[in-house]
Amino acid sequence: MMISILNELHYLIVIIRKEFKAIFSDPANFTILFIPALLQAMLFGYAANYDVNHVTYAVLNQSKGQISQQFLAHLDGSGVFERTRTLDNTTQIQQVINDRQALAVISIPSDFEDKLNQGQSSPIQVILDGRNSSTAGMAGTYIGSIVSQFNQTRLQISPTISFETRTWYNPNQETRWGLMPSLIAAISMIQTLLLSALSVAREREQGTFDQLLVTPYTPIHIMISKALPPIFIGLMQSTIILLIILFWFKIPMNGSLSLLYFSLLCFNTAVVGLGLSISAISNNMQQAMLFTFFLIMPLMLLSGLLTPVQNMPYLLELLTYANPLRFGIDLVQRVYLEGATFSQVKWDFIPMIILATITLPLAAWLFRNRLL
């Protein structure tokens, strides 16, 4: 019994070593597999930022009184708003927005100060460029908060009801904190899926896969040997991104590192099962790449990375249950930011385990019984 187990392990080690050599036979592959994960993590950390840090605005100040000047000084002194134009009449507003010279235009009426001196409310007009709806919406909210603060300090208007906001798991309300942990799963998925999709297709194109099928190795052996290298590389890429998040962007981790890696192991296994199924039905590497790239975008869109799953139509929300990236992102975010325990995230493992138990045996069966 022990001898047969050792023989099985020996067979597996030999064929797994062959797969690693096939991947890393070209030294350039090492760079291709790991450098993109490093660069993408850095680019996302700096470029994919929805925080309002620099908002251009134009102003049409028809009042030209002391109070309106003080209000505009609050905007200019906030460090967020930058005045790009001072308009003379209302006909210039449309041109400023159309030419993208300013994201917002603030129009102060001529009777602004007179109404305030008489104790009346005096509205101002804020026109926002809706082509950049996310930033425009947050800029409008920020202008509203400055107006409220100006009312309380300059005009001594104290609201009878006040509220205090406290943000859990992201005290500074930086979009980077919510986005970067998701990349631990999202970026590694792309190359993990591509590597596993190309593994069988590459050998089939080179004519070596049929030779592999007549060896003593069973389809299960072949499936395991094809699955382990992409899983390992996916975990290495996730580690690179994790280190960047922790030590470069200094986003603290609140959860268990072992639970995080167990989550990533389950996630990568489900992704590899999907990739091997694609590889098994592909005649060549070109087909495998086309199938993979066709699948990546829907997986991203239906993952909740860009928009909440709860905001999607019911039919699309049902489709997300077949998407391992949805549950991979949810697991990583909750473990990393919230410090969630296994009992709190256990249901996220179920769809990924179901997907892996379907796709991995399916891939092993398709190795010998290809449908296409």
C-alpha positions as a printed NumPy array, in Angstrom:
array([[  0.   ,   0.   ,   0.   ],
       [  2.725,   2.458,   1.008],
       [  4.791,   1.526,  -2.047],
       [  1.881,   2.229,  -4.398],
       [  1.283,   5.621,  -2.751],
       [  4.965,   6.495,  -3.106],
       [  4.875,   5.431,  -6.761],
       [  1.842,   7.653,  -7.345],
       [  3.618,  10.596,  -5.744],
       [  6.723,   9.909,  -7.812],
       [  4.657,   9.899, -11.029],
       [  3.008,  13.162, -10.041],
       [  6.267,  14.873,  -9.07 ],
       [  7.827,  13.951, -12.42 ],
       [  4.949,  15.276, -14.504],
       [  4.522,  18.386, -12.319],
       [  8.233,  19.117, -12.712],
       [  7.748,  18.821, -16.475],
       [  4.964,  21.435, -16.344],
       [  7.092,  23.878, -14.364],
       [  9.959,  23.415, -16.823],
       [  7.579,  24.066, -19.729],
       [  6.481,  27.333, -18.132],
       [  9.907,  28.563, -17.04 ],
       [ 12.025,  27.096, -19.85 ],
       [ 12.277,  30.575, -21.336],
       [ 13.813,  33.   , -18.777],
       [ 11.626,  35.754, -20.208],
       [  8.56 ,  33.934, -18.878],
       [  9.608,  34.718, -15.311],
       [  9.474,  38.423, -16.112],
       [  6.203,  38.103, -18.017],
       [  4.513,  36.227, -15.177],
       [  5.5  ,  38.415, -12.236],
       [  6.459,  41.908, -13.43 ],
       [  2.951,  42.69 , -14.824],
       [  1.405,  41.938, -11.426],
       [  3.828,  44.389,  -9.817],
       [  3.22 ,  47.126, -12.397],
       [ -0.568,  46.676, -12.444],
       [ -0.777,  46.883,  -8.669],
       [  1.221,  50.122,  -8.681],
       [ -0.805,  51.613, -11.531],
       [ -4.145,  50.745,  -9.95 ],
       [ -2.999,  52.125,  -6.626],
       [ -2.228,  55.538,  -8.103],
       [ -4.412,  55.827, -11.222],
       [ -7.673,  54.136, -10.18 ],
       [ -8.583,  56.764,  -7.622],
       [-12.055,  58.25 ,  -7.191],
       [-11.078,  60.584,  -4.372],
       [-11.763,  64.281,  -4.934],
       [ -8.282,  65.795,  -4.787],
       [ -8.197,  68.183,  -7.729],
       [-11.383,  69.777,  -9.087],
       [-11.265,  72.573, -11.631],
       [-14.057,  75.128, -11.459],
       [-15.103,  78.404, -13.027],
       [-17.043,  81.134, -11.248],
       [-19.565,  83.718, -12.386],
       [-19.761,  86.149,  -9.463],
       [-22.439,  88.707, -10.273],
       [-22.633,  89.836,  -6.653],
       [-18.979,  90.864,  -6.195],
       [-19.73 ,  91.565,  -2.537],
       [-17.642,  90.793,   0.499],
       [-19.613,  87.686,   1.515],
       [-19.363,  86.101,  -1.942],
       [-15.618,  86.761,  -1.954],
       [-15.29 ,  85.084,   1.441],
       [-17.25 ,  82.066,   0.207],
       [-15.009,  81.711,  -2.85 ],
       [-11.965,  82.056,  -0.61 ],
       [-13.238,  79.001,   1.312],
       [-13.296,  77.047,  -1.951],
       [ -9.873,  78.221,  -3.095],
       [ -8.371,  77.533,   0.312],
       [ -9.738,  74.002,   0.583],
       [ -6.83 ,  72.53 ,  -1.368],
       [ -9.292,  70.576,  -3.524],
       [-10.723,  73.202,  -5.884],
       [ -8.714,  75.121,  -8.453],
       [-10.264,  78.109, -10.181],
       [ -9.511,  78.028, -13.912],
       [-11.826,  80.756, -15.215],
       [-13.611,  83.844, -13.925],
       [-16.626,  84.436, -16.172],
       [-18.252,  87.703, -17.142],
       [-21.71 ,  86.547, -18.266],
       [-23.949,  83.465, -18.426],
       [-23.287,  82.831, -22.117],
       [-19.752,  81.668, -21.266],
       [-20.915,  78.843, -19.003],
       [-21.782,  76.372, -21.763],
       [-18.512,  76.936, -23.581],
       [-16.467,  76.339, -20.417],
       [-18.212,  73.005, -19.795],
       [-18.087,  71.893, -23.425],
       [-14.374,  72.616, -23.695],
       [-13.664,  70.794, -20.389],
       [-12.028,  73.905, -18.965],
       [-13.806,  73.25 , -15.667],
       [-15.628,  70.359, -14.049],
       [-17.976,  72.73 , -12.202],
       [-19.293,  76.242, -12.711],
       [-20.515,  78.222,  -9.684],
       [-22.913,  81.067, -10.463],
       [-23.577,  83.638,  -7.705],
       [-26.559,  85.935,  -8.422],
       [-26.364,  89.714,  -8.17 ],
       [-28.787,  89.885,  -5.19 ],
       [-26.833,  87.26 ,  -3.231],
       [-25.524,  89.552,  -0.507],
       [-28.679,  91.697,  -0.311],
       [-30.854,  88.684,   0.495],
       [-28.417,  87.44 ,   3.127],
       [-28.331,  90.875,   4.801],
       [-32.131,  90.792,   4.956],
       [-32.054,  87.358,   6.621],
       [-33.357,  85.533,   3.552],
       [-31.938,  82.451,   1.92 ],
       [-29.925,  83.149,  -1.196],
       [-29.285,  80.136,  -3.443],
       [-26.256,  79.773,  -5.662],
       [-26.167,  77.7  ,  -8.831],
       [-23.691,  74.845,  -9.311],
       [-23.406,  73.361, -12.811],
       [-21.48 ,  70.081, -13.067],
       [-20.053,  68.227, -16.056],
       [-21.976,  64.94 , -16.047],
       [-19.552,  63.249, -18.456],
       [-17.439,  62.497, -15.387],
       [-20.376,  61.597, -13.183],
       [-18.513,  60.002, -10.252],
       [-16.117,  62.893,  -9.685],
       [-18.81 ,  65.462, -10.457],
       [-21.17 ,  63.939,  -7.892],
       [-18.515,  63.938,  -5.187],
       [-17.457,  67.47 ,  -6.102],
       [-21.061,  68.615,  -5.745],
       [-21.295,  66.959,  -2.329],
       [-18.054,  68.618,  -1.275],
       [-19.297,  72.041,  -2.392],
       [-22.457,  71.433,  -0.371],
       [-20.398,  70.667,   2.729],
       [-18.381,  73.874,   2.24 ],
       [-21.63 ,  75.863,   1.928],
       [-22.915,  74.302,   5.129],
       [-19.668,  75.043,   6.945],
       [-19.702,  78.624,   5.632],
       [-23.25 ,  79.123,   6.883],
       [-22.296,  78.012,  10.373],
       [-19.056,  79.981,  10.708],
       [-19.656,  83.21 ,   8.791],
       [-23.392,  83.681,   9.146],
       [-23.697,  82.088,  12.608],
       [-26.476,  79.754,  11.448],
       [-26.486,  76.721,  13.734],
       [-28.523,  73.715,  12.656],
       [-30.874,  72.196,  15.229],
       [-29.887,  68.691,  14.095],
       [-26.281,  67.712,  13.464],
       [-24.755,  64.408,  12.444],
       [-21.352,  62.857,  12.831],
       [-20.065,  60.373,  10.261],
       [-17.823,  57.465,  11.162],
       [-16.589,  55.16 ,   8.396],
       [-15.77 ,  51.608,   9.407],
       [-12.799,  49.764,   7.866],
       [-11.764,  52.869,   5.88 ],
       [-11.513,  55.789,   8.312],
       [ -9.96 ,  58.181,   5.778],
       [-12.539,  57.261,   3.107],
       [ -9.851,  56.597,   0.512],
       [-11.059,  54.659,  -2.526],
       [ -7.651,  52.971,  -2.664],
       [ -8.479,  51.084,   0.533],
       [-11.549,  49.492,  -1.03 ],
       [ -9.984,  48.812,  -4.419],
       [ -6.483,  47.538,  -3.692],
       [ -7.387,  44.41 ,  -1.64 ],
       [ -9.713,  43.354,  -4.487],
       [ -6.723,  43.307,  -6.834],
       [ -5.147,  40.491,  -4.821],
       [ -7.734,  38.223,  -6.451],
       [ -8.533,  40.111,  -9.667],
       [ -5.049,  40.603, -11.134],
       [ -3.802,  37.112, -10.296],
       [ -6.951,  35.613, -11.871],
       [ -6.08 ,  36.926, -15.339],
       [ -2.76 ,  35.137, -15.736],
       [ -3.852,  32.09 , -13.736],
       [ -6.787,  31.615, -16.094],
       [ -4.608,  32.233, -19.138],
       [ -1.83 ,  29.84 , -18.037],
       [ -4.234,  27.007, -17.303],
       [ -6.136,  27.631, -20.541],
       [ -2.938,  27.439, -22.584],
       [ -1.439,  24.381, -20.868],
       [ -3.229,  21.596, -22.758],
       [ -3.767,  23.666, -25.905],
       [ -0.01 ,  24.272, -26.151],
       [  0.796,  20.56 , -26.031],
       [ -2.024,  19.723, -28.412],
       [ -0.674,  22.272, -30.884],
       [  2.867,  20.886, -30.523],
       [  1.62 ,  17.318, -30.951],
       [  2.884,  16.106, -27.565],
       [ -0.465,  15.779, -25.8  ],
       [ -1.439,  12.57 , -27.636],
       [  1.885,  11.097, -26.58 ],
       [  1.11 ,  12.066, -22.999],
       [ -2.228,  10.246, -23.153],
       [ -0.586,   6.901, -24.051],
       [  1.769,   7.054, -21.066],
       [  0.845,   5.325, -17.767],
       [ -0.543,   8.642, -16.534],
       [ -4.304,   8.813, -16.069],
       [ -6.369,  11.9  , -16.942],
       [ -6.493,  12.661, -13.194],
       [ -2.691,  12.711, -13.059],
       [ -2.564,  15.005, -16.079],
       [ -5.228,  17.274, -14.611],
       [ -3.372,  17.615, -11.292],
       [ -0.06 ,  18.298, -13.038],
       [ -1.682,  20.969, -15.213],
       [ -3.497,  22.56 , -12.264],
       [ -0.742,  22.908,  -9.657],
       [  1.705,  25.226, -11.523],
       [ -0.95 ,  27.891, -12.356],
       [ -2.258,  27.72 ,  -8.772],
       [  1.278,  28.225,  -7.447],
       [  1.949,  31.13 ,  -9.82 ],
       [ -1.399,  32.7  ,  -8.93 ],
       [ -0.512,  32.569,  -5.233],
       [  2.895,  34.11 ,  -5.947],
       [  1.278,  36.97 ,  -7.868],
       [ -1.212,  37.514,  -5.041],
       [  1.727,  37.637,  -2.621],
       [  3.448,  40.345,  -4.689],
       [  0.278,  42.46 ,  -4.697],
       [ -0.267,  41.834,  -0.983],
       [  3.246,  43.039,  -0.15 ],
       [  2.755,  46.192,  -2.238],
       [ -0.524,  46.953,  -0.47 ],
       [  0.954,  46.365,   2.98 ],
       [  4.357,  48.023,   2.696],
       [  4.065,  50.53 ,  -0.159],
       [  0.519,  51.835,   0.181],
       [  0.479,  51.001,   3.912],
       [ -3.091,  49.706,   4.027],
       [ -3.264,  47.718,   7.275],
       [ -4.492,  44.146,   7.279],
       [ -6.975,  43.277,  10.032],
       [ -7.613,  39.595,   9.349],
       [ -5.851,  36.266,   9.446],
       [ -3.091,  35.701,   6.894],
       [ -3.689,  31.946,   6.901],
       [ -7.407,  32.425,   6.188],
       [ -6.539,  34.857,   3.393],
       [ -4.24 ,  32.337,   1.708],
       [ -6.744,  29.516,   2.175],
       [ -9.317,  31.729,   0.452],
       [ -6.889,  32.444,  -2.395],
       [ -6.103,  28.726,  -2.729],
       [ -9.794,  27.876,  -3.134],
       [-10.273,  30.785,  -5.516],
       [ -7.301,  29.85 ,  -7.713],
       [ -8.425,  26.221,  -7.789],
       [-11.832,  27.265,  -9.113],
       [-10.207,  29.558, -11.699],
       [ -7.805,  26.818, -12.838],
       [-10.716,  24.397, -13.241],
       [-12.37 ,  26.922, -15.53 ],
       [ -9.125,  27.45 , -17.45 ],
       [ -8.441,  23.73 , -17.897],
       [-11.957,  23.216, -19.242],
       [-11.285,  25.939, -21.81 ],
       [ -7.941,  24.343, -22.659],
       [ -9.472,  20.899, -23.082],
       [-11.926,  22.056, -25.767],
       [ -9.417,  24.246, -27.631],
       [ -7.654,  22.945, -30.73 ],
       [ -4.737,  25.346, -30.426],
       [ -3.339,  28.185, -28.346],
       [ -5.071,  30.842, -30.431],
       [ -8.479,  29.383, -29.648],
       [ -7.617,  29.094, -25.97 ],
       [ -6.533,  32.745, -25.827],
       [ -9.689,  33.898, -27.628],
       [-11.936,  31.929, -25.266],
       [-10.018,  33.273, -22.268],
       [-10.123,  36.937, -23.264],
       [-13.792,  36.574, -24.18 ],
       [-14.441,  35.31 , -20.64 ],
       [-12.254,  37.727, -18.646],
       [-14.308,  40.878, -19.241],
       [-17.671,  39.352, -18.161],
       [-15.978,  37.885, -15.094],
       [-14.643,  41.34 , -14.184],
       [-17.947,  43.127, -14.823],
       [-19.975,  40.569, -12.855],
       [-17.573,  40.402,  -9.913],
       [-18.601,  43.52 ,  -8.   ],
       [-15.165,  45.077,  -8.537],
       [-16.529,  48.044, -10.489],
       [-20.207,  48.131,  -9.516],
       [-22.063,  46.455,  -6.626],
       [-23.619,  43.102,  -7.49 ],
       [-26.814,  44.172,  -5.707],
       [-27.313,  46.957,  -8.29 ],
       [-27.376,  44.517, -11.212],
       [-30.576,  43.132, -12.799],
       [-31.829,  39.966, -11.148],
       [-30.799,  37.71 , -14.055],
       [-27.232,  39.024, -14.04 ],
       [-27.102,  38.714, -10.262],
       [-27.942,  35.02 , -10.645],
       [-25.12 ,  34.627, -13.182],
       [-22.618,  36.   , -10.667],
       [-23.014,  32.824,  -8.591],
       [-21.041,  31.019, -11.332],
       [-18.306,  33.658, -11.154],
       [-15.455,  32.704,  -8.792],
       [-14.108,  36.262,  -8.896],
       [-17.213,  37.603,  -7.145],
       [-16.61 ,  35.428,  -4.113],
       [-12.826,  35.745,  -4.294],
       [-13.08 ,  39.54 ,  -4.072],
       [-15.646,  39.376,  -1.286],
       [-13.469,  36.978,   0.711],
       [-10.295,  39.023,   0.312],
       [-11.994,  42.322,   1.153],
       [-13.734,  40.967,   4.239],
       [-10.692,  39.123,   5.581],
       [ -8.243,  41.932,   4.774],
       [-10.247,  44.996,   5.79 ],
       [-12.863,  43.701,   8.238],
       [-10.822,  40.999,   9.92 ],
       [-13.616,  38.49 ,   9.232],
       [-13.284,  34.963,  10.619],
       [-13.964,  31.693,   8.81 ],
       [-17.459,  31.404,  10.294],
       [-18.33 ,  34.837,   8.885],
       [-17.184,  34.099,   5.318],
       [-17.816,  30.355,   5.107],
       [-20.679,  30.7  ,   2.615],
       [-18.364,  32.364,   0.085],
       [-16.423,  29.111,  -0.205],
       [-19.446,  27.074,  -1.326],
       [-19.838,  28.458,  -4.899],
       [-16.088,  28.223,  -5.535],
       [-15.934,  24.619,  -4.274],
       [-18.947,  23.685,  -6.407],
       [-17.373,  25.266,  -9.477],
       [-14.056,  23.466,  -8.877],
       [-15.748,  20.076,  -8.336],
       [-17.568,  20.51 , -11.654],
       [-14.845,  21.974, -13.868],
       [-11.828,  19.935, -12.748],
       [-13.426,  16.489, -13.36 ],
       [-14.957,  17.893, -16.546],
       [-11.497,  18.938, -17.751],
       [-10.078,  15.493, -16.906],
       [-12.882,  13.827, -18.883],
       [-12.468,  16.182, -21.824],
       [ -8.767,  15.346, -22.061],
       [ -9.76 ,  12.005, -23.628],
       [-13.304,  12.75 , -24.789],
       [-13.063,  16.164, -26.379],
       [-16.367,  17.448, -27.727],
       [-14.99 ,  19.946, -30.262]])
